mmCIF file of C-alpha atoms and ligand atoms in Angstrom:
data_model
loop_
_atom_site.group_PDB
_atom_site.id
_atom_site.type_symbol
_atom_site.label_atom_id
_atom_site.label_comp_id
_atom_site.label_asym_id
_atom_site.label_seq_id
_atom_site.Cartn_x
_atom_site.Cartn_y
_atom_site.Cartn_z
ATOM 1 C CA UNK A 77 16.081 -19.443 100.170
ATOM 2 C CA UNK A 78 16.879 -15.854 101.287
ATOM 3 C CA UNK A 79 19.128 -13.248 99.206
ATOM 4 C CA UNK A 80 21.520 -13.256 102.273
ATOM 5 C CA UNK A 81 21.748 -17.082 102.118
ATOM 6 C CA UNK A 82 22.521 -16.784 98.495
ATOM 7 C CA UNK A 83 25.371 -14.454 98.972
ATOM 8 C CA UNK A 84 26.486 -16.578 101.954
ATOM 9 C CA UNK A 85 26.763 -19.352 99.624
ATOM 10 C CA UNK A 86 28.790 -17.656 97.227
ATOM 11 C CA UNK A 87 31.123 -16.631 99.813
ATOM 12 C CA UNK A 88 31.894 -20.254 100.597
ATOM 13 C CA UNK A 89 32.051 -21.014 97.046
ATOM 14 C CA UNK A 90 34.595 -18.617 96.252
ATOM 15 C CA UNK A 91 36.531 -19.719 99.100
ATOM 16 C CA UNK A 92 37.641 -22.933 97.504
ATOM 17 C CA UNK A 93 40.164 -23.547 94.804
ATOM 18 C CA UNK A 94 38.016 -24.596 92.074
ATOM 19 C CA UNK A 95 34.530 -22.926 92.624
ATOM 20 C CA UNK A 96 31.781 -24.586 90.549
ATOM 21 C CA UNK A 97 34.570 -27.052 89.580
ATOM 22 C CA UNK A 98 35.149 -25.768 86.026
ATOM 23 C CA UNK A 99 38.558 -26.943 85.977
ATOM 24 C CA UNK A 100 37.747 -30.490 87.158
ATOM 25 C CA UNK A 101 34.277 -31.434 85.930
ATOM 26 C CA UNK A 102 33.383 -33.108 82.388
ATOM 27 C CA UNK A 103 29.942 -31.601 82.706
ATOM 28 C CA UNK A 104 31.096 -28.077 83.184
ATOM 29 C CA UNK A 105 34.037 -28.384 80.636
ATOM 30 C CA UNK A 106 31.260 -29.680 78.093
ATOM 31 C CA UNK A 107 28.605 -26.553 79.176
ATOM 32 C CA UNK A 108 31.843 -24.272 78.608
ATOM 33 C CA UNK A 109 32.470 -25.717 75.331
ATOM 34 C CA UNK A 110 29.020 -25.457 74.062
ATOM 35 C CA UNK A 111 28.836 -21.987 75.425
ATOM 36 C CA UNK A 112 31.754 -20.822 73.651
ATOM 37 C CA UNK A 113 30.671 -22.256 70.452
ATOM 38 C CA UNK A 114 27.503 -20.372 70.362
ATOM 39 C CA UNK A 115 29.123 -17.113 71.544
ATOM 40 C CA UNK A 116 31.200 -17.461 68.392
ATOM 41 C CA UNK A 117 28.232 -17.444 66.343
ATOM 42 C CA UNK A 118 29.162 -14.512 64.574
ATOM 43 C CA UNK A 119 33.098 -15.181 64.758
ATOM 44 C CA UNK A 120 35.179 -12.986 66.656
ATOM 45 C CA UNK A 121 33.700 -10.398 68.967
ATOM 46 C CA UNK A 122 34.455 -6.626 69.090
ATOM 47 C CA UNK A 123 33.257 -6.097 72.735
ATOM 48 C CA UNK A 124 31.613 -8.701 75.033
ATOM 49 C CA UNK A 125 29.946 -8.283 78.266
ATOM 50 C CA UNK A 126 30.444 -11.492 80.722
ATOM 51 C CA UNK A 127 28.172 -11.262 83.767
ATOM 52 C CA UNK A 128 28.946 -13.414 86.944
ATOM 53 C CA UNK A 129 32.175 -15.214 86.006
ATOM 54 C CA UNK A 130 33.137 -16.724 89.261
ATOM 55 C CA UNK A 131 36.761 -17.605 88.701
ATOM 56 C CA UNK A 132 36.751 -16.773 85.287
ATOM 57 C CA UNK A 133 37.060 -20.038 83.915
ATOM 58 C CA UNK A 134 35.101 -19.240 80.934
ATOM 59 C CA UNK A 135 36.587 -15.396 80.478
ATOM 60 C CA UNK A 136 39.928 -17.181 79.852
ATOM 61 C CA UNK A 137 38.127 -19.292 76.949
ATOM 62 C CA UNK A 138 36.285 -16.342 75.518
ATOM 63 C CA UNK A 139 39.324 -13.707 75.936
ATOM 64 C CA UNK A 140 41.090 -14.841 72.882
ATOM 65 C CA UNK A 141 38.052 -14.429 70.700
ATOM 66 C CA UNK A 142 37.431 -10.842 71.764
ATOM 67 C CA UNK A 143 38.935 -7.608 71.047
ATOM 68 C CA UNK A 144 37.707 -6.276 74.419
ATOM 69 C CA UNK A 145 35.510 -7.818 77.335
ATOM 70 C CA UNK A 146 33.921 -6.218 80.100
ATOM 71 C CA UNK A 147 33.253 -8.533 83.124
ATOM 72 C CA UNK A 148 30.854 -7.676 85.748
ATOM 73 C CA UNK A 149 30.392 -9.746 89.109
ATOM 74 C CA UNK A 150 28.770 -8.576 92.444
ATOM 75 C CA UNK A 151 31.432 -10.275 94.620
ATOM 76 C CA UNK A 152 34.662 -8.334 94.955
ATOM 77 C CA UNK A 153 36.245 -11.913 95.745
ATOM 78 C CA UNK A 154 35.485 -13.013 92.488
ATOM 79 C CA UNK A 155 37.051 -10.079 90.723
ATOM 80 C CA UNK A 156 40.032 -10.428 92.790
ATOM 81 C CA UNK A 157 40.717 -14.197 91.742
ATOM 82 C CA UNK A 158 39.829 -13.294 88.081
ATOM 83 C CA UNK A 159 42.138 -10.470 87.822
ATOM 84 C CA UNK A 160 45.165 -12.925 89.205
ATOM 85 C CA UNK A 161 44.307 -15.527 86.679
ATOM 86 C CA UNK A 162 43.864 -13.479 83.639
ATOM 87 C CA UNK A 163 46.810 -10.996 84.213
ATOM 88 C CA UNK A 164 48.069 -11.856 80.744
ATOM 89 C CA UNK A 165 45.212 -10.132 79.255
ATOM 90 C CA UNK A 166 45.244 -6.241 78.789
ATOM 91 C CA UNK A 167 41.798 -6.225 77.105
ATOM 92 C CA UNK A 168 39.551 -7.303 79.844
ATOM 93 C CA UNK A 169 37.762 -4.548 82.150
ATOM 94 C CA UNK A 170 36.595 -5.776 85.764
ATOM 95 C CA UNK A 171 33.783 -4.463 87.291
ATOM 96 C CA UNK A 172 32.442 -4.993 90.978
ATOM 97 C CA UNK A 173 28.576 -4.211 90.429
ATOM 98 C CA UNK A 174 25.221 -5.935 90.785
ATOM 99 C CA UNK A 175 23.830 -6.597 87.503
ATOM 100 C CA UNK A 176 20.411 -4.921 88.587
ATOM 101 C CA UNK A 177 22.561 -1.730 88.828
ATOM 102 C CA UNK A 178 24.986 -2.079 86.121
ATOM 103 C CA UNK A 179 24.564 0.524 83.295
ATOM 104 C CA UNK A 180 26.899 1.863 80.541
ATOM 105 C CA UNK A 181 26.637 3.966 77.514
ATOM 106 C CA UNK A 182 28.378 1.075 75.692
ATOM 107 C CA UNK A 183 26.372 -1.204 73.619
ATOM 108 C CA UNK A 184 27.828 -5.161 73.344
ATOM 109 C CA UNK A 185 27.793 -7.262 70.550
ATOM 110 C CA UNK A 186 27.932 -10.487 72.693
ATOM 111 C CA UNK A 187 26.571 -10.687 76.478
ATOM 112 C CA UNK A 188 27.056 -14.058 78.219
ATOM 113 C CA UNK A 189 25.171 -14.613 81.517
ATOM 114 C CA UNK A 190 24.983 -18.267 82.812
ATOM 115 C CA UNK A 191 24.199 -19.440 86.199
ATOM 116 C CA UNK A 192 23.528 -15.854 87.264
ATOM 117 C CA UNK A 193 20.297 -14.877 87.345
ATOM 118 C CA UNK A 194 19.010 -17.404 89.764
ATOM 119 C CA UNK A 195 20.718 -15.612 92.412
ATOM 120 C CA UNK A 196 18.168 -12.895 92.288
ATOM 121 C CA UNK A 197 15.370 -12.497 94.899
ATOM 122 C CA UNK A 198 12.489 -13.018 92.685
ATOM 123 C CA UNK A 199 10.834 -13.286 89.040
ATOM 124 C CA UNK A 200 10.563 -9.335 89.295
ATOM 125 C CA UNK A 201 14.036 -8.835 89.811
ATOM 126 C CA UNK A 202 15.096 -11.202 87.121
ATOM 127 C CA UNK A 203 12.996 -9.667 84.883
ATOM 128 C CA UNK A 204 14.292 -6.103 85.618
ATOM 129 C CA UNK A 205 18.054 -7.605 85.133
ATOM 130 C CA UNK A 206 16.957 -8.924 81.768
ATOM 131 C CA UNK A 207 15.597 -5.715 80.554
ATOM 132 C CA UNK A 208 18.759 -4.088 81.638
ATOM 133 C CA UNK A 209 20.859 -6.616 79.688
ATOM 134 C CA UNK A 210 18.782 -6.220 76.610
ATOM 135 C CA UNK A 211 19.199 -2.643 76.622
ATOM 136 C CA UNK A 212 23.003 -2.906 76.680
ATOM 137 C CA UNK A 213 23.007 -5.318 73.716
ATOM 138 C CA UNK A 214 23.594 -3.818 70.102
ATOM 139 C CA UNK A 215 21.182 -4.379 67.299
ATOM 140 C CA UNK A 216 21.830 -7.901 66.022
ATOM 141 C CA UNK A 217 24.014 -8.666 68.977
ATOM 142 C CA UNK A 218 24.092 -12.039 70.489
ATOM 143 C CA UNK A 219 23.096 -13.054 73.958
ATOM 144 C CA UNK A 220 24.070 -16.437 75.466
ATOM 145 C CA UNK A 221 21.925 -17.574 78.671
ATOM 146 C CA UNK A 222 22.702 -20.833 80.617
ATOM 147 C CA UNK A 223 20.997 -22.111 83.620
ATOM 148 C CA UNK A 224 19.876 -25.411 85.420
ATOM 149 C CA UNK A 225 16.372 -25.960 84.960
ATOM 150 C CA UNK A 226 13.264 -24.577 86.772
ATOM 151 C CA UNK A 227 12.668 -27.825 88.838
ATOM 152 C CA UNK A 228 16.338 -27.814 89.721
ATOM 153 C CA UNK A 229 16.541 -24.405 91.406
ATOM 154 C CA UNK A 230 13.258 -24.612 92.571
ATOM 155 C CA UNK A 231 14.028 -27.495 94.645
ATOM 156 C CA UNK A 232 17.187 -25.789 95.941
ATOM 157 C CA UNK A 233 14.919 -22.822 96.981
ATOM 158 C CA UNK A 234 15.477 -20.123 94.263
ATOM 159 C CA UNK A 235 12.763 -18.520 92.446
ATOM 160 C CA UNK A 236 13.269 -19.884 89.024
ATOM 161 C CA UNK A 237 15.515 -21.336 86.590
ATOM 162 C CA UNK A 238 15.943 -21.777 82.740
ATOM 163 C CA UNK A 239 12.847 -22.142 81.411
ATOM 164 C CA UNK A 240 11.210 -18.800 83.104
ATOM 165 C CA UNK A 241 14.234 -16.823 82.310
ATOM 166 C CA UNK A 242 14.191 -18.081 78.709
ATOM 167 C CA UNK A 243 10.578 -16.983 78.484
ATOM 168 C CA UNK A 244 11.351 -13.543 79.839
ATOM 169 C CA UNK A 245 14.336 -13.061 77.362
ATOM 170 C CA UNK A 246 11.914 -14.087 74.627
ATOM 171 C CA UNK A 247 9.564 -11.322 75.036
ATOM 172 C CA UNK A 248 12.437 -9.105 73.643
ATOM 173 C CA UNK A 249 15.079 -11.082 71.702
ATOM 174 C CA UNK A 250 14.724 -13.806 69.084
ATOM 175 C CA UNK A 251 15.619 -17.481 70.127
ATOM 176 C CA UNK A 252 18.347 -18.941 67.695
ATOM 177 C CA UNK A 253 19.395 -22.117 69.235
ATOM 178 C CA UNK A 254 18.656 -24.112 72.320
ATOM 179 C CA UNK A 255 20.930 -27.071 73.827
ATOM 180 C CA UNK A 256 20.390 -29.281 76.684
ATOM 181 C CA UNK A 257 23.470 -30.451 78.734
ATOM 182 C CA UNK A 258 22.957 -33.386 81.141
ATOM 183 C CA UNK A 259 24.357 -35.941 82.666
ATOM 184 C CA UNK A 260 22.768 -38.709 84.641
ATOM 185 C CA UNK A 261 23.033 -36.646 87.693
ATOM 186 C CA UNK A 262 19.895 -34.948 88.599
ATOM 187 C CA UNK A 263 22.011 -31.732 89.477
ATOM 188 C CA UNK A 264 23.844 -32.004 86.031
ATOM 189 C CA UNK A 265 20.882 -30.782 83.802
ATOM 190 C CA UNK A 266 21.133 -27.558 82.219
ATOM 191 C CA UNK A 267 19.716 -25.409 79.228
ATOM 192 C CA UNK A 268 21.938 -23.112 77.099
ATOM 193 C CA UNK A 269 20.379 -20.630 74.667
ATOM 194 C CA UNK A 270 21.516 -18.380 72.021
ATOM 195 C CA UNK A 271 19.443 -15.324 71.388
ATOM 196 C CA UNK A 272 19.703 -12.428 68.859
ATOM 197 C CA UNK A 273 18.396 -8.937 69.171
ATOM 198 C CA UNK A 274 16.272 -8.079 66.240
ATOM 199 C CA UNK A 275 18.027 -5.268 64.154
ATOM 200 C CA UNK A 276 14.560 -3.408 63.670
ATOM 201 C CA UNK A 277 11.989 -2.970 66.411
ATOM 202 C CA UNK A 278 9.585 -4.457 63.969
ATOM 203 C CA UNK A 279 11.034 -7.966 63.806
ATOM 204 C CA UNK A 280 8.828 -10.325 65.888
ATOM 205 C CA UNK A 281 10.757 -12.235 68.655
ATOM 206 C CA UNK A 282 10.030 -15.957 69.189
ATOM 207 C CA UNK A 283 7.920 -16.664 72.108
ATOM 208 C CA UNK A 284 8.306 -19.892 73.514
ATOM 209 C CA UNK A 285 9.398 -23.028 71.752
HETATM 210 C C1 SAM B 311 27.830 -20.158 89.850
HETATM 211 S S1 SAM B 311 28.643 -18.595 89.386
HETATM 212 C C2 SAM B 311 28.470 -18.798 87.682
HETATM 213 C C3 SAM B 311 29.923 -18.621 87.100
HETATM 214 C C4 SAM B 311 29.908 -18.763 85.663
HETATM 215 N N1 SAM B 311 28.943 -17.854 84.887
HETATM 216 C C5 SAM B 311 29.429 -20.287 84.942
HETATM 217 O O1 SAM B 311 28.417 -20.393 84.160
HETATM 218 O O2 SAM B 311 30.009 -20.878 85.549
HETATM 219 C C6 SAM B 311 27.727 -17.464 89.933
HETATM 220 C C7 SAM B 311 28.362 -15.962 89.821
HETATM 221 O O3 SAM B 311 27.742 -14.932 89.587
HETATM 222 C C8 SAM B 311 27.849 -13.845 90.308
HETATM 223 N N2 SAM B 311 26.485 -13.143 90.756
HETATM 224 C C9 SAM B 311 25.713 -13.597 91.594
HETATM 225 N N3 SAM B 311 24.536 -12.461 91.588
HETATM 226 C C10 SAM B 311 25.017 -11.483 91.029
HETATM 227 C C11 SAM B 311 24.679 -10.319 90.632
HETATM 228 N N4 SAM B 311 23.179 -9.709 91.188
HETATM 229 N N5 SAM B 311 25.084 -9.379 89.769
HETATM 230 C C12 SAM B 311 26.336 -9.871 89.055
HETATM 231 N N6 SAM B 311 27.047 -10.994 89.263
HETATM 232 C C13 SAM B 311 26.087 -11.861 90.345
HETATM 233 C C14 SAM B 311 28.307 -14.461 91.724
HETATM 234 O O4 SAM B 311 29.301 -13.628 92.502
HETATM 235 C C15 SAM B 311 29.316 -15.684 90.880
HETATM 236 O O5 SAM B 311 30.609 -15.360 90.437
#
């Protein structure tokens, strides 16, 4: 699948009322519940970064547990929908940007990136985005990653899915917890991983699992 096709798919997805069905699908609800649980591994969060939030269903769940959230999405339509849905929150900053280019001097104590990196063109782009995310994570900060499995995304024509990206994160972060969410449907099968950034560069990351 070419990147252009990926973004056409995104436009189509964002045009419907419940994109990626987080409000009506029990698999998605369980995935979000688990993401929230591991995002709160250190209790409430001072400043979170959420990348690729679609219609913001997860942002709404995370917002009450954060002093500030910065949310970044490449699609202006996603930002507009999310802004409408979360008007009541004043501590959310919305940014339209590609995660490959997003940069800030701020350090986040939580980063959430779920079902996003597979949109990138190839593994080199995924690696560059991962290095960018790791550079914005504070020492001891938590990163929550979620994705369908390599086999699922490769079947759909993407470069890679969960296992490949988890191995790339493990180059610089320590894997703390890994969860498997699945149903009988072959398309509902994803891994969620909680990583932590070592507080000192001498700490070793877990390679593989
Ligand atoms: C399938 S939705 C995932 C939503 C949510 N994180 C979840 O787990 O359900 C993917 C989102 O990632 C965004 N996205 C795709 N490529 C991106 C990129 N390069 N930079 C930032 N956001 C991107 C899309 O616009 C879309 O809103």
